Amino acid sequence: RKEVEQDPGPFNVPEGATVAFNCTYSNSASQSFFWYRQDCRKEPKLLMSVYSSGNEDGRFTAQLNRASQYISLLIRDSKLSDSATYLCVVGPKGNEKLTFGTGTRLTIIP
Amino acid sequence: ETGVTQSPTHLIKTRGQQVTLRCSSQSGHNTVSWYQQALGQGPQFIFQYYREEENGRGNFPPRFSGLQFPNYSSELNVNALELDDSALYLCASSPTGLNTGELFFGEGSRLTVL
């Protein structure tokens, strides 16, 4: 079983729609959770950290369920510029030894 | 503020050769991590360096080695190259004392092994 599992997609979603991604992780001792975004042929960049209480940043909402070892990302009112690969990332502490999922590819259609 | 820079951007090697990849961390960052990203996969953690010492290592064989220099720049060395080593090698830096977990990645070095 992979340490971090994501649906690779692709997700093709019309502009303005809401889209949700899920991710599961296997190590119950994990303490750090993130969503990174990677544009085609570019480096990954932090989208947002994920906290147990859930957190929101504009159109993006992240949730963590420690009991089910499950992380989610919700994007509302999707924009063309949201087209990218979204990487679920888990680690033991801070930024040490981060484990990345394979990524979920999202394409927003005009 | 200069971001993370890596060199070379692209290179081609043959099986059995050795390669050295270089990384300059972002100003003010003293921790450097290296990741390998194969096509269609997420980045895989190779190792992290803090204050010139290895601070954690992923599931990579000993022929993957690294260095961090006093100016916090870093090198990744791979010996006895194999075809499966073909990948994008990403360097990421982060500041100490700021435990946000954010890694600042360079654009990567794309290695092709023939």
Coordinates of C-alpha atoms in Angstrom, one line a residue:
Chain A
R1 CA 0.0 0.0 0.0
K2 CA 1.3 3.4 -0.9
E3 CA 2.0 5.8 2.0
V4 CA -0.1 8.6 0.3
E5 CA -2.8 7.7 -2.2
Q6 CA -4.6 10.0 -4.5
D7 CA -6.9 9.5 -7.5
P8 CA -4.7 10.6 -10.4
G9 CA -7.6 11.9 -12.4
P10 CA -7.7 13.6 -14.8
F11 CA -10.6 15.7 -13.5
N12 CA -12.0 17.9 -16.3
V13 CA -14.3 20.5 -14.7
P14 CA -16.2 23.5 -16.2
E15 CA -15.2 26.9 -15.1
G16 CA -17.1 28.0 -12.0
A17 CA -17.8 24.5 -10.7
T18 CA -16.8 23.1 -7.4
V19 CA -14.3 20.2 -7.3
A20 CA -13.1 18.1 -4.5
F21 CA -10.0 15.9 -4.2
N22 CA -9.4 13.3 -1.6
C23 CA -6.2 11.7 -0.3
T24 CA -5.5 8.9 2.2
Y25 CA -2.3 8.2 4.1
S26 CA -1.1 5.1 5.8
N27 CA 1.1 6.3 8.7
S28 CA -1.0 7.2 11.7
A29 CA 1.9 9.0 13.3
S30 CA 2.0 11.7 10.6
Q31 CA 1.8 15.2 12.0
S32 CA 2.2 17.4 8.9
F33 CA -0.3 17.7 6.1
F34 CA -0.2 19.9 3.0
W35 CA -1.5 20.4 -0.4
Y36 CA 1.0 21.5 -3.0
R37 CA 0.3 22.6 -6.5
Q38 CA 2.4 21.8 -9.5
D39 CA 1.9 23.4 -12.9
C40 CA 3.0 21.5 -16.0
R41 CA 6.8 21.2 -16.2
K42 CA 7.2 23.5 -13.2
E43 CA 8.2 23.0 -9.6
P44 CA 5.7 22.2 -6.8
K45 CA 4.5 25.1 -4.7
L46 CA 2.7 25.1 -1.4
L47 CA -1.0 25.7 -1.8
M48 CA -2.0 25.4 1.9
S49 CA -1.3 23.5 5.1
V50 CA -4.0 21.3 6.5
Y51 CA -5.0 21.5 10.1
S52 CA -7.2 19.2 12.2
S53 CA -9.8 21.9 12.6
G54 CA -10.0 22.5 8.9
N55 CA -8.9 25.6 7.2
E56 CA -9.9 27.9 4.4
D57 CA -8.0 30.2 2.1
G58 CA -10.2 32.1 -0.3
R59 CA -11.8 29.6 -2.6
F60 CA -9.8 26.7 -1.2
T61 CA -10.9 24.6 1.8
A62 CA -8.8 21.8 3.3
Q63 CA -10.0 19.2 5.8
L64 CA -8.1 16.5 7.8
N65 CA -9.7 13.5 9.4
R66 CA -7.1 11.8 11.6
A67 CA -9.4 8.9 12.6
S68 CA -9.9 7.9 8.9
Q69 CA -6.4 9.1 7.8
Y70 CA -8.0 11.2 5.1
I71 CA -7.3 14.6 3.7
S72 CA -9.5 16.6 1.3
L73 CA -9.2 19.8 -0.8
L74 CA -12.3 21.7 -2.0
I75 CA -12.0 24.3 -4.7
R76 CA -15.1 26.6 -5.2
D77 CA -15.8 28.7 -8.2
S78 CA -13.0 27.2 -10.2
K79 CA -10.9 29.4 -12.5
L80 CA -9.0 28.5 -15.6
S81 CA -5.8 29.3 -13.7
D82 CA -6.6 26.4 -11.2
S83 CA -5.6 23.9 -13.9
A84 CA -2.7 22.1 -12.4
T85 CA -1.7 18.9 -10.6
Y86 CA -2.5 18.9 -6.9
L87 CA -0.2 17.0 -4.7
C88 CA -1.2 15.6 -1.3
V89 CA 1.8 15.7 1.1
V90 CA 2.2 14.1 4.5
G91 CA 5.1 14.2 6.9
P92 CA 6.2 13.2 10.4
K93 CA 7.0 16.7 11.6
G94 CA 7.3 20.1 9.9
N95 CA 9.0 19.8 6.5
E96 CA 11.0 16.8 7.3
K97 CA 10.8 13.7 5.1
L98 CA 7.7 14.7 3.3
T99 CA 5.9 12.0 1.4
F100 CA 4.1 13.2 -1.8
G101 CA 1.2 11.5 -3.4
T102 CA 1.3 10.9 -7.2
G103 CA -0.9 14.0 -7.7
T104 CA -4.4 14.6 -9.1
R105 CA -4.5 16.4 -12.4
L106 CA -7.2 19.0 -12.8
T107 CA -8.2 20.8 -16.0
I108 CA -10.7 23.6 -15.9
I109 CA -12.7 23.9 -19.1
P110 CA -13.9 27.3 -20.3
Chain B
E1 CA 15.3 37.9 -2.8
T2 CA 16.9 35.1 -5.0
G3 CA 15.0 31.9 -5.0
V4 CA 16.3 28.3 -5.2
T5 CA 18.5 27.8 -8.2
Q6 CA 19.6 24.5 -9.6
S7 CA 22.2 23.5 -12.2
P8 CA 22.4 22.0 -14.7
T9 CA 18.8 22.3 -15.9
H10 CA 19.1 19.3 -18.3
L11 CA 21.7 16.6 -18.8
I12 CA 22.2 13.3 -20.5
K13 CA 24.3 10.5 -19.1
T14 CA 24.9 6.9 -19.9
R15 CA 24.5 3.9 -17.6
G16 CA 27.4 3.5 -15.1
Q17 CA 28.4 7.1 -15.2
Q18 CA 28.3 9.5 -12.3
V19 CA 26.5 12.8 -12.0
T20 CA 26.7 15.9 -9.7
L21 CA 23.7 18.2 -9.4
R22 CA 24.0 21.6 -7.6
C23 CA 21.6 23.7 -5.7
S24 CA 21.8 27.2 -4.2
S25 CA 19.3 27.7 -1.4
Q26 CA 17.1 30.7 -1.1
S27 CA 18.6 33.6 0.9
G28 CA 18.1 33.0 4.7
H29 CA 17.4 29.3 4.3
N30 CA 19.8 26.8 5.9
T31 CA 17.9 23.5 5.3
V32 CA 18.1 21.8 1.9
S33 CA 16.1 18.8 0.8
W34 CA 16.5 16.7 -2.4
Y35 CA 13.6 15.0 -4.1
Q36 CA 13.4 12.7 -7.2
Q37 CA 10.3 13.0 -9.4
A38 CA 9.9 10.4 -12.1
L39 CA 7.5 11.0 -14.9
G40 CA 3.8 10.9 -13.8
Q41 CA 4.8 10.5 -10.1
G42 CA 5.0 12.7 -7.1
P43 CA 8.4 13.8 -5.7
Q44 CA 10.2 11.2 -3.6
F45 CA 12.3 12.3 -0.6
I46 CA 16.0 11.5 -1.1
F47 CA 17.6 13.3 1.9
Q48 CA 17.7 16.5 3.8
Y49 CA 20.7 18.6 5.0
Y50 CA 20.8 21.0 7.9
R51 CA 24.0 22.7 9.0
E52 CA 26.1 20.5 6.7
E53 CA 24.8 17.3 8.3
E54 CA 22.4 14.8 6.8
N55 CA 19.1 15.1 8.7
G56 CA 17.0 12.3 7.4
R57 CA 17.2 10.0 4.4
G58 CA 14.5 8.3 2.2
N59 CA 14.6 4.9 0.7
F60 CA 17.4 5.5 -1.7
P61 CA 20.6 3.4 -2.1
P62 CA 24.0 4.6 -0.9
R63 CA 25.1 5.5 -4.4
F64 CA 22.9 8.6 -3.8
S65 CA 25.0 10.9 -1.7
G66 CA 25.0 14.6 -0.9
L67 CA 26.8 17.5 0.6
Q68 CA 25.9 20.8 2.1
F69 CA 28.4 23.7 2.2
P70 CA 28.9 26.4 4.8
N71 CA 26.9 28.8 2.5
Y72 CA 24.0 26.3 2.6
S73 CA 24.3 25.4 -1.0
S74 CA 24.2 21.7 -1.7
E75 CA 25.2 18.9 -4.1
L76 CA 23.5 15.7 -5.0
N77 CA 25.8 13.0 -6.3
V78 CA 24.6 9.8 -8.0
N79 CA 27.1 7.0 -8.8
A80 CA 26.8 4.1 -11.1
L81 CA 23.8 5.6 -12.9
E82 CA 20.9 3.2 -13.8
L83 CA 18.2 3.8 -16.4
D84 CA 15.6 4.2 -13.6
D85 CA 17.5 7.2 -12.3
S86 CA 16.1 9.2 -15.2
A87 CA 13.9 11.8 -13.5
L88 CA 13.6 15.4 -12.5
Y89 CA 15.7 16.1 -9.4
L90 CA 14.3 18.8 -7.2
C91 CA 16.1 20.8 -4.6
A92 CA 14.1 22.6 -1.9
S93 CA 15.2 24.9 0.8
S94 CA 13.5 26.1 4.0
P95 CA 14.3 28.4 6.8
T96 CA 15.2 27.2 10.2
G97 CA 12.9 28.1 13.1
L98 CA 9.9 28.4 10.9
N99 CA 8.2 25.1 11.2
T100 CA 5.5 25.8 8.6
G101 CA 6.5 22.8 6.6
E102 CA 6.8 24.9 3.5
L103 CA 9.5 23.9 1.1
F104 CA 10.7 26.3 -1.6
F105 CA 11.6 24.3 -4.7
G106 CA 13.9 25.1 -7.5
E107 CA 12.9 24.3 -11.1
G108 CA 14.9 21.1 -11.0
S109 CA 17.5 19.3 -13.0
R110 CA 16.2 16.9 -15.6
L111 CA 18.4 13.8 -15.9
T112 CA 18.2 11.4 -18.7
V113 CA 20.2 8.1 -18.4
L114 CA 20.7 6.2 -21.7

